[in-house]
Amino acid sequence: MTELAGICTSDLTRSAGLGTGPVSCEPYRSPEYFEREREQLFKRAWLTVGRIEQVPEKGSFFTKTIEIWNTPIVVVRTSDDKVQAFYNVCPHRGNQVVLEERGRASRFMCNYHNWVFRNDGRLFGIPDEANFFDVDKKACGLRPIATEVWEGWIFINHQAVPEVGLTEFLGEFGRRFSGISWENTETSLYFEAHLDANWKVLADAFSETYHIPSIHPATIGKTFASQVNPHSRPLDALFWGPHRQFSTFGNPEYAPPEDAMVEKMAYANRDTGNVLGAADTAGMSRYLDHPAINPKQSRYWALDIAVAFPTLHINLSPGGFWSHRFWPISVNRTRWEAEFHVPRPTTAHECLQQELYVARIAEILLEDVTNTERTQRGIEARAFDTMQLQDGEVQIRHNLHHVDRWVNAASVSEALNG
């Protein structure tokens, strides 16, 4: 225990100014609370919809449905090289304009009546325009959504005029994580699932390592825990308003089991930092040298979880980074996205290592997300009205605290600054 005390920061919860009592289950199961989240949080906060690599050239676009807004959107790199989101809705009769998931176009045409729009949203042409009653074409373009980009991440805001810009919204979090050499952003592995669980249950599953020895014993249990730290206590946690960073413990003595011949072959002479790495740490030096990554410079570091409130989790590991996004659909239904950025393999050995990485990641994610539905059923059973959180689950308590602040705040400024 003495050695562990020198590795892991103690009393994270009190240090963050948070209470230590039981927390309510109602935010996970109350339809009324969910509706307040919809209006007070998700229609006022900046939300991440993707990265600029999804719109790499002028005219490229992707579409998405923001379920919590009941809104289809299209994100475009316009002809003047601006990344802009629009409501994917025709002003004529409300039809969805862009039907493809992604592509490249200088113009978009609504298939209902062939109204045509430039990719900057301006209305270009109306069939039989003379038969309309003084239609104002300048007022009938695709409606823009407030859009800003931070470090390649595309954020949108539902408010016609956001109460605060993205820079103010992210605050110290945005400054701290700026300038990272985001590696391998052009290539990624994408996972998506619709799950019968509240969005916070999903976020909680990726917010603590206390569960790793029990949920993931055969996959990553021995890499995020050891004899020194059998319960996988975190190294540290930092907080900036509603945003946060959580540094996880990693076992530096981990070695593949003797009978894991494929794993031993894949990782031979290739240091990825941990088994969740898909790239050689030597090739990731620019990325790993950023002061926000592994802030304690601990030899026991496995990864950092950087959370841009409310729904973006960026995981920064020695072998690269990946992200989770949680899209609420209803009080007990969520669309979950995960994206893992990996280098293009240049050798057969690198290909083997990545195949093992993909297989392991898929298994870990399956272990996590299937457990969330069981958690939701248990919460909705109402056997208990509160949850008991330990110090290593400080991220969960922090998130609930700030969700509740937004739900009850009269303004975004009040929600951010208390």
CSV table of C-alpha atoms in Angstrom, one decimal:
chain,number,residue,atom,x,y,z
A,1,MET,CA,0.0,0.0,0.0
A,2,THR,CA,2.9,2.4,0.7
A,3,GLU,CA,4.2,1.8,-2.9
A,4,LEU,CA,0.7,2.4,-4.3
A,5,ALA,CA,0.4,5.6,-2.4
A,6,GLY,CA,3.5,6.9,-4.2
A,7,ILE,CA,2.0,6.0,-7.5
A,8,CYS,CA,-1.7,7.0,-7.3
A,9,THR,CA,-3.1,10.3,-6.2
A,10,SER,CA,-5.4,9.9,-3.2
A,11,ASP,CA,-8.7,11.6,-2.3
A,12,LEU,CA,-9.5,12.7,-5.9
A,13,THR,CA,-13.2,13.3,-5.1
A,14,ARG,CA,-12.6,15.8,-2.3
A,15,SER,CA,-9.8,17.4,-4.2
A,16,ALA,CA,-12.2,18.1,-7.0
A,17,GLY,CA,-14.6,19.8,-4.5
A,18,LEU,CA,-17.2,17.1,-4.8
A,19,GLY,CA,-19.3,15.5,-2.2
A,20,THR,CA,-18.8,11.9,-1.1
A,21,GLY,CA,-22.3,10.7,-0.4
A,22,PRO,CA,-24.5,8.4,-2.5
A,23,VAL,CA,-25.7,9.9,-5.8
A,24,SER,CA,-29.2,9.7,-7.2
A,25,CYS,CA,-30.3,7.2,-9.8
A,26,GLU,CA,-33.1,9.5,-11.1
A,27,PRO,CA,-30.9,11.2,-13.8
A,28,TYR,CA,-30.5,7.7,-15.4
A,29,ARG,CA,-34.2,6.8,-15.5
A,30,SER,CA,-36.4,9.8,-15.2
A,31,PRO,CA,-38.2,10.9,-18.5
A,32,GLU,CA,-38.7,14.3,-17.0
A,33,TYR,CA,-35.0,14.7,-16.2
A,34,PHE,CA,-34.1,13.6,-19.7
A,35,GLU,CA,-36.4,16.2,-21.3
A,36,ARG,CA,-34.6,18.9,-19.1
A,37,GLU,CA,-31.3,17.5,-20.4
A,38,ARG,CA,-32.5,17.9,-23.9
A,39,GLU,CA,-33.5,21.5,-23.5
A,40,GLN,CA,-31.0,22.8,-21.0
A,41,LEU,CA,-27.9,20.8,-21.9
A,42,PHE,CA,-27.9,19.4,-25.4
A,43,LYS,CA,-29.5,22.4,-27.0
A,44,ARG,CA,-27.1,24.8,-25.4
A,45,ALA,CA,-23.7,23.0,-25.2
A,46,TRP,CA,-21.3,22.5,-28.0
A,47,LEU,CA,-21.4,18.9,-29.3
A,48,THR,CA,-18.8,17.1,-31.4
A,49,VAL,CA,-20.0,15.5,-34.7
A,50,GLY,CA,-16.8,14.4,-36.2
A,51,ARG,CA,-13.3,15.4,-37.5
A,52,ILE,CA,-12.2,17.5,-40.4
A,53,GLU,CA,-10.7,14.4,-42.1
A,54,GLN,CA,-14.3,13.5,-42.9
A,55,VAL,CA,-14.5,16.5,-45.1
A,56,PRO,CA,-10.9,16.6,-46.6
A,57,GLU,CA,-11.5,18.7,-49.7
A,58,LYS,CA,-13.9,21.4,-51.0
A,59,GLY,CA,-17.3,20.0,-51.6
A,60,SER,CA,-16.9,16.9,-49.4
A,61,PHE,CA,-19.7,16.3,-46.9
A,62,PHE,CA,-21.2,13.8,-44.5
A,63,THR,CA,-24.6,13.5,-43.0
A,64,LYS,CA,-25.7,12.6,-39.5
A,65,THR,CA,-28.9,12.6,-37.4
A,66,ILE,CA,-28.7,14.3,-34.0
A,67,GLU,CA,-31.4,12.3,-32.2
A,68,ILE,CA,-31.5,14.5,-29.1
A,69,TRP,CA,-32.5,17.4,-31.5
A,70,ASN,CA,-34.7,15.2,-33.7
A,71,THR,CA,-32.7,16.8,-36.5
A,72,PRO,CA,-30.9,15.6,-39.6
A,73,ILE,CA,-27.7,17.6,-40.5
A,74,VAL,CA,-25.2,17.8,-43.3
A,75,VAL,CA,-21.6,18.9,-42.6
A,76,VAL,CA,-19.8,20.3,-45.6
A,77,ARG,CA,-16.4,21.8,-46.6
A,78,THR,CA,-17.8,24.6,-48.7
A,79,SER,CA,-16.4,25.9,-52.0
A,80,ASP,CA,-14.7,28.7,-50.0
A,81,ASP,CA,-13.0,26.0,-47.8
A,82,LYS,CA,-15.1,26.6,-44.7
A,83,VAL,CA,-16.4,23.7,-42.6
A,84,GLN,CA,-20.0,24.3,-42.0
A,85,ALA,CA,-23.0,22.3,-40.7
A,86,PHE,CA,-26.6,22.8,-42.0
A,87,TYR,CA,-30.0,21.5,-41.1
A,88,ASN,CA,-30.5,18.9,-43.8
A,89,VAL,CA,-34.0,20.2,-44.4
A,90,CYS,CA,-35.5,21.8,-47.5
A,91,PRO,CA,-37.2,25.2,-46.8
A,92,HIS,CA,-39.9,24.4,-49.4
A,93,ARG,CA,-41.8,21.5,-47.8
A,94,GLY,CA,-39.3,20.2,-45.1
A,95,ASN,CA,-38.0,17.2,-47.0
A,96,GLN,CA,-34.5,15.9,-46.3
A,97,VAL,CA,-32.2,17.2,-49.0
A,98,VAL,CA,-29.0,15.1,-48.9
A,99,LEU,CA,-29.6,11.4,-48.7
A,100,GLU,CA,-26.1,10.0,-49.1
A,101,GLU,CA,-24.1,9.3,-45.9
A,102,ARG,CA,-21.0,11.0,-47.4
A,103,GLY,CA,-19.7,12.2,-50.7
A,104,ARG,CA,-18.5,15.3,-52.6
A,105,ALA,CA,-20.8,17.8,-54.4
A,106,SER,CA,-20.8,21.4,-55.5
A,107,ARG,CA,-24.6,21.5,-55.2
A,108,PHE,CA,-27.3,19.6,-53.4
A,109,MET,CA,-30.8,18.9,-54.9
A,110,CYS,CA,-33.9,18.1,-53.0
A,111,ASN,CA,-35.4,15.1,-54.7
A,112,TYR,CA,-39.0,16.1,-53.8
A,113,HIS,CA,-39.3,19.1,-56.1
A,114,ASN,CA,-35.7,19.5,-57.4
A,115,TRP,CA,-34.9,22.7,-55.5
A,116,VAL,CA,-31.1,23.1,-55.8
A,117,PHE,CA,-28.7,24.5,-53.2
A,118,ARG,CA,-25.0,25.4,-53.5
A,119,ASN,CA,-22.7,23.6,-51.0
A,120,ASP,CA,-22.5,26.8,-49.0
A,121,GLY,CA,-26.3,26.6,-48.4
A,122,ARG,CA,-27.4,29.3,-50.8
A,123,LEU,CA,-30.6,28.5,-52.8
A,124,PHE,CA,-29.6,28.2,-56.5
A,125,GLY,CA,-32.6,27.2,-58.4
A,126,ILE,CA,-36.4,26.7,-58.1
A,127,PRO,CA,-38.3,24.8,-60.8
A,128,ASP,CA,-41.3,27.0,-62.0
A,129,GLU,CA,-40.1,29.8,-59.8
A,130,ALA,CA,-42.5,32.2,-61.6
A,131,ASN,CA,-45.5,30.4,-60.1
A,132,PHE,CA,-44.4,31.2,-56.5
A,133,PHE,CA,-45.6,34.3,-54.6
A,134,ASP,CA,-42.6,36.6,-54.4
A,135,VAL,CA,-40.3,33.9,-52.8
A,136,ASP,CA,-37.2,35.4,-51.3
A,137,LYS,CA,-34.4,33.1,-52.5
A,138,LYS,CA,-31.9,34.7,-50.2
A,139,ALA,CA,-34.0,33.7,-47.2
A,140,CYS,CA,-34.6,30.2,-48.4
A,141,GLY,CA,-31.2,28.6,-48.3
A,142,LEU,CA,-30.2,25.7,-46.2
A,143,ARG,CA,-30.3,26.9,-42.6
A,144,PRO,CA,-26.8,27.0,-41.1
A,145,ILE,CA,-25.9,25.6,-37.7
A,146,ALA,CA,-23.4,27.3,-35.5
A,147,THR,CA,-20.1,25.4,-36.3
A,148,GLU,CA,-16.6,25.7,-35.0
A,149,VAL,CA,-13.5,23.6,-35.2
A,150,TRP,CA,-11.0,22.9,-32.4
A,151,GLU,CA,-7.9,20.7,-33.0
A,152,GLY,CA,-9.6,19.1,-36.0
A,153,TRP,CA,-12.8,18.2,-34.0
A,154,ILE,CA,-16.0,19.7,-35.5
A,155,PHE,CA,-18.4,21.1,-33.0
A,156,ILE,CA,-22.0,22.4,-33.5
A,157,ASN,CA,-24.5,24.3,-31.3
A,158,HIS,CA,-28.2,24.2,-31.6
A,159,GLN,CA,-28.7,27.8,-30.5
A,160,ALA,CA,-29.2,30.2,-33.4
A,161,VAL,CA,-26.7,32.5,-31.7
A,162,PRO,CA,-24.7,30.5,-29.1
A,163,GLU,CA,-24.5,32.1,-25.7
A,164,VAL,CA,-20.8,31.4,-25.6
A,165,GLY,CA,-18.3,30.5,-28.4
A,166,LEU,CA,-16.4,27.2,-28.5
A,167,THR,CA,-13.2,28.7,-27.1
A,168,GLU,CA,-15.0,30.0,-24.0
A,169,PHE,CA,-17.0,26.7,-23.7
A,170,LEU,CA,-13.8,24.6,-23.7
A,171,GLY,CA,-11.8,27.0,-21.5
A,172,GLU,CA,-8.7,25.6,-20.0
A,173,PHE,CA,-9.4,22.2,-21.4
A,174,GLY,CA,-9.1,23.6,-24.9
A,175,ARG,CA,-5.9,25.4,-24.1
A,176,ARG,CA,-4.4,22.4,-22.4
A,177,PHE,CA,-4.9,20.0,-25.2
A,178,SER,CA,-4.2,22.3,-28.1
A,179,GLY,CA,-1.2,21.6,-30.3
A,180,ILE,CA,-1.2,17.8,-29.9
A,181,SER,CA,0.2,16.1,-32.9
A,182,TRP,CA,-3.0,14.1,-33.7
A,183,GLU,CA,-1.5,11.0,-35.4
A,184,ASN,CA,-3.1,8.8,-38.1
A,185,THR,CA,-6.3,10.8,-38.3
A,186,GLU,CA,-6.8,9.8,-42.0
A,187,THR,CA,-7.2,6.1,-41.1
A,188,SER,CA,-9.6,4.8,-38.5
A,189,LEU,CA,-11.7,1.9,-37.3
A,190,TYR,CA,-15.3,2.8,-36.6
A,191,PHE,CA,-17.8,1.1,-34.3
A,192,GLU,CA,-21.4,2.1,-33.7
A,193,ALA,CA,-24.2,0.5,-31.7
A,194,HIS,CA,-27.7,1.4,-30.5
A,195,LEU,CA,-28.0,0.4,-26.9
A,196,ASP,CA,-30.9,0.2,-24.4
A,197,ALA,CA,-29.2,2.4,-21.8
A,198,ASN,CA,-29.1,6.0,-20.8
A,199,TRP,CA,-26.3,8.0,-22.3
A,200,LYS,CA,-24.7,8.5,-18.9
A,201,VAL,CA,-24.6,4.8,-18.2
A,202,LEU,CA,-22.6,4.5,-21.5
A,203,ALA,CA,-20.3,7.4,-20.5
A,204,ASP,CA,-19.8,5.9,-17.0
A,205,ALA,CA,-18.6,2.6,-18.5
A,206,PHE,CA,-15.7,4.4,-20.1
A,207,SER,CA,-15.0,6.7,-17.1
A,208,GLU,CA,-13.5,4.4,-14.5
A,209,THR,CA,-11.0,1.5,-14.3
A,210,TYR,CA,-12.4,0.0,-11.1
A,211,HIS,CA,-14.4,-2.5,-13.3
A,212,ILE,CA,-11.4,-3.7,-15.4
A,213,PRO,CA,-10.2,-6.6,-13.2
A,214,SER,CA,-13.8,-8.0,-13.0
A,215,ILE,CA,-15.2,-7.2,-16.5
A,216,HIS,CA,-12.1,-7.6,-18.5
A,217,PRO,CA,-10.0,-10.3,-16.7
A,218,ALA,CA,-8.9,-12.1,-19.9
A,219,THR,CA,-8.4,-9.1,-22.2
A,220,ILE,CA,-6.9,-6.2,-20.4
A,221,GLY,CA,-7.2,-7.1,-16.7
A,222,LYS,CA,-3.5,-7.7,-16.2
A,223,THR,CA,-2.4,-4.6,-18.2
A,224,PHE,CA,-4.4,-2.1,-16.1
A,225,ALA,CA,-3.8,-3.8,-12.7
A,226,SER,CA,-1.0,-5.5,-11.0
A,227,GLN,CA,0.0,-6.9,-7.6
A,228,VAL,CA,1.0,-3.3,-6.7
A,229,ASN,CA,-2.4,-2.0,-7.8
A,230,PRO,CA,-4.9,-4.9,-7.9
A,231,HIS,CA,-8.0,-2.7,-8.1
A,232,SER,CA,-6.7,-0.5,-10.9
A,233,ARG,CA,-6.8,2.7,-9.0
A,234,PRO,CA,-6.2,5.8,-11.3
A,235,LEU,CA,-2.9,7.7,-11.3
A,236,ASP,CA,-4.7,11.1,-11.1
A,237,ALA,CA,-7.6,13.2,-12.2
A,238,LEU,CA,-7.8,16.9,-13.3
A,239,PHE,CA,-10.9,19.1,-13.7
A,240,TRP,CA,-11.6,22.3,-15.6
A,241,GLY,CA,-15.3,23.3,-15.2
A,242,PRO,CA,-17.3,20.5,-16.7
A,243,HIS,CA,-14.3,19.1,-18.6
A,244,ARG,CA,-11.7,16.7,-17.2
A,245,GLN,CA,-8.7,14.4,-17.6
A,246,PHE,CA,-8.2,11.0,-16.0
A,247,SER,CA,-4.9,9.2,-16.0
A,248,THR,CA,-5.1,5.4,-15.8
A,249,PHE,CA,-2.6,3.0,-14.2
A,250,GLY,CA,-0.8,0.5,-16.5
A,251,ASN,CA,1.3,-2.5,-15.4
A,252,PRO,CA,4.8,-1.9,-16.8
A,253,GLU,CA,5.7,-5.6,-16.0
A,254,TYR,CA,2.9,-7.0,-18.2
A,255,ALA,CA,4.1,-9.7,-20.6
A,256,PRO,CA,1.9,-11.9,-22.8
A,257,PRO,CA,1.1,-15.3,-21.2
A,258,GLU,CA,3.4,-18.2,-22.3
A,259,ASP,CA,0.5,-19.8,-24.3
A,260,ALA,CA,-0.4,-16.6,-26.1
A,261,MET,CA,1.8,-17.3,-29.1
A,262,VAL,CA,0.1,-15.0,-31.6
A,263,GLU,CA,0.2,-12.1,-29.1
A,264,LYS,CA,3.9,-12.7,-28.4
A,265,MET,CA,4.7,-12.8,-32.1
A,266,ALA,CA,2.7,-9.6,-32.8
A,267,TYR,CA,4.4,-7.6,-30.1
A,268,ALA,CA,7.9,-9.0,-30.5
A,269,ASN,CA,10.4,-6.2,-31.0
A,270,ARG,CA,7.6,-3.6,-31.2
A,271,ASP,CA,7.0,-1.3,-28.3
A,272,THR,CA,3.4,0.1,-28.4
A,273,GLY,CA,3.4,1.1,-24.8
A,274,ASN,CA,0.5,-1.2,-23.9
A,275,VAL,CA,-1.8,-3.7,-25.5
A,276,LEU,CA,-4.2,-1.0,-26.6
A,277,GLY,CA,-1.6,0.5,-28.9
A,278,ALA,CA,-1.7,0.2,-32.7
A,279,ALA,CA,1.5,2.1,-33.4
A,280,ASP,CA,5.2,2.0,-32.3
A,281,THR,CA,5.9,4.5,-29.6
A,282,ALA,CA,9.1,5.5,-31.4
A,283,GLY,CA,6.9,6.7,-34.3
A,284,MET,CA,4.6,8.5,-31.9
A,285,SER,CA,7.2,10.7,-30.2
A,286,ARG,CA,5.8,14.0,-31.4
A,287,TYR,CA,2.4,13.1,-30.1
A,288,LEU,CA,3.7,11.7,-26.8
A,289,ASP,CA,5.9,14.7,-26.1
A,290,HIS,CA,2.9,17.0,-25.6
A,291,PRO,CA,2.8,18.1,-21.9
A,292,ALA,CA,-0.9,17.2,-21.6
A,293,ILE,CA,-0.2,13.6,-22.2
A,294,ASN,CA,0.8,11.5,-19.2
A,295,PRO,CA,1.0,14.7,-17.1
A,296,LYS,CA,2.7,13.0,-14.2
A,297,GLN,CA,5.3,11.4,-16.5
A,298,SER,CA,4.7,8.1,-14.7
A,299,ARG,CA,6.2,4.9,-15.8
A,300,TYR,CA,2.9,3.3,-14.7
A,301,TRP,CA,0.9,5.3,-17.1
A,302,ALA,CA,-1.4,3.5,-19.5
A,303,LEU,CA,-3.6,6.2,-21.1
A,304,ASP,CA,-5.4,9.5,-20.5
A,305,ILE,CA,-9.1,9.9,-20.8
A,306,ALA,CA,-9.8,13.6,-21.9
A,307,VAL,CA,-13.5,14.5,-21.7
A,308,ALA,CA,-14.9,17.5,-23.5
A,309,PHE,CA,-18.3,17.7,-21.7
A,310,PRO,CA,-20.8,16.4,-22.3
A,311,THR,CA,-20.3,13.6,-24.8
A,312,LEU,CA,-16.8,13.4,-26.2
A,313,HIS,CA,-14.2,11.1,-24.7
A,314,ILE,CA,-10.7,11.2,-26.2
A,315,ASN,CA,-8.4,8.4,-25.1
A,316,LEU,CA,-4.7,9.2,-25.5
A,317,SER,CA,-2.4,6.2,-25.2
A,318,PRO,CA,1.2,5.4,-26.1
A,319,GLY,CA,0.1,3.8,-29.3
A,320,GLY,CA,-2.3,6.5,-30.5
A,321,PHE,CA,-5.7,7.9,-29.7
A,322,TRP,CA,-9.3,7.0,-30.1
A,323,SER,CA,-12.6,8.6,-29.1
A,324,HIS,CA,-16.1,7.8,-27.9
A,325,ARG,CA,-19.2,9.8,-28.5
A,326,PHE,CA,-22.6,9.2,-26.8
A,327,TRP,CA,-25.8,10.4,-28.6
A,328,PRO,CA,-28.9,10.3,-26.4
A,329,ILE,CA,-32.0,9.0,-28.2
A,330,SER,CA,-34.4,8.6,-25.2
A,331,VAL,CA,-34.1,8.2,-21.5
A,332,ASN,CA,-33.0,4.6,-21.9
A,333,ARG,CA,-31.6,4.5,-25.5
A,334,THR,CA,-28.3,5.7,-26.8
A,335,ARG,CA,-26.3,5.6,-30.0
A,336,TRP,CA,-22.7,5.1,-29.2
A,337,GLU,CA,-19.8,5.8,-31.6
A,338,ALA,CA,-16.2,4.8,-31.2
A,339,GLU,CA,-13.4,5.6,-33.6
A,340,PHE,CA,-9.8,4.2,-33.4
A,341,HIS,CA,-7.1,5.9,-35.4
A,342,VAL,CA,-4.4,3.6,-36.6
A,343,PRO,CA,-1.4,3.9,-39.0
A,344,ARG,CA,-1.5,2.2,-42.4
A,345,PRO,CA,0.5,-1.0,-42.0
A,346,THR,CA,3.7,-1.1,-44.1
A,347,THR,CA,4.9,-4.6,-43.2
A,348,ALA,CA,3.3,-8.0,-42.6
A,349,HIS,CA,4.4,-7.8,-39.0
A,350,GLU,CA,2.6,-4.4,-38.5
A,351,CYS,CA,-0.5,-5.9,-40.2
A,352,LEU,CA,-0.5,-8.8,-37.8
A,353,GLN,CA,-0.1,-6.5,-34.8
A,354,GLN,CA,-3.0,-4.4,-36.0
A,355,GLU,CA,-5.2,-7.4,-36.6
A,356,LEU,CA,-4.6,-8.5,-33.0
A,357,TYR,CA,-5.3,-5.0,-31.8
A,358,VAL,CA,-8.7,-4.8,-33.7
A,359,ALA,CA,-9.7,-8.2,-32.4
A,360,ARG,CA,-8.8,-7.3,-28.8
A,361,ILE,CA,-10.6,-3.9,-29.0
A,362,ALA,CA,-13.8,-5.5,-30.4
A,363,GLU,CA,-13.8,-8.0,-27.6
A,364,ILE,CA,-13.2,-5.3,-24.9
A,365,LEU,CA,-15.9,-3.1,-26.3
A,366,LEU,CA,-18.4,-5.9,-26.4
A,367,GLU,CA,-17.6,-6.7,-22.8
A,368,ASP,CA,-18.3,-3.0,-21.9
A,369,VAL,CA,-21.4,-2.2,-23.9
A,370,THR,CA,-23.3,-5.4,-23.2
A,371,ASN,CA,-22.9,-4.7,-19.5
A,372,THR,CA,-24.4,-1.2,-19.9
A,373,GLU,CA,-27.8,-2.7,-20.8
A,374,ARG,CA,-27.8,-4.8,-17.6
A,375,THR,CA,-26.9,-1.8,-15.6
A,376,GLN,CA,-29.9,0.2,-17.1
A,377,ARG,CA,-32.3,-2.7,-16.3
A,378,GLY,CA,-31.0,-2.7,-12.7
A,379,ILE,CA,-31.4,1.0,-12.3
A,380,GLU,CA,-34.9,1.0,-13.7
A,381,ALA,CA,-35.9,-1.9,-11.3
A,382,ARG,CA,-35.9,0.8,-8.6
A,383,ALA,CA,-34.5,-1.6,-6.0
A,384,PHE,CA,-32.3,1.3,-5.0
A,385,ASP,CA,-32.7,5.1,-5.4
A,386,THR,CA,-28.9,5.9,-5.0
A,387,MET,CA,-25.5,4.6,-6.2
A,388,GLN,CA,-22.5,4.2,-4.0
A,389,LEU,CA,-19.4,5.6,-5.8
A,390,GLN,CA,-15.8,5.1,-4.7
A,391,ASP,CA,-12.9,7.5,-5.2
A,392,GLY,CA,-11.8,6.0,-8.4
A,393,GLU,CA,-15.2,6.7,-9.9
A,394,VAL,CA,-14.7,10.4,-9.5
A,395,GLN,CA,-15.4,11.1,-13.2
A,396,ILE,CA,-18.9,9.7,-12.8
A,397,ARG,CA,-19.6,11.9,-9.9
A,398,HIS,CA,-18.1,14.9,-11.6
A,399,ASN,CA,-20.2,14.3,-14.8
A,400,LEU,CA,-23.4,14.0,-12.8
A,401,HIS,CA,-22.6,17.2,-10.9
A,402,HIS,CA,-22.2,19.2,-14.1
A,403,VAL,CA,-25.1,17.7,-15.9
A,404,ASP,CA,-27.3,18.7,-13.0
A,405,ARG,CA,-25.8,22.2,-13.0
A,406,TRP,CA,-26.7,22.6,-16.7
A,407,VAL,CA,-30.1,21.2,-16.2
A,408,ASN,CA,-30.9,23.8,-13.6
A,409,ALA,CA,-28.9,26.8,-14.9
A,410,ALA,CA,-30.8,29.8,-16.3
A,411,SER,CA,-27.9,30.6,-18.7
A,412,VAL,CA,-24.8,28.9,-20.2
A,413,SER,CA,-22.6,31.3,-18.3
A,414,GLU,CA,-24.2,30.2,-15.1
A,415,ALA,CA,-23.8,26.5,-16.0
A,416,LEU,CA,-20.1,27.0,-16.9
A,417,ASN,CA,-19.1,29.2,-14.0
A,418,GLY,CA,-21.6,28.3,-11.3
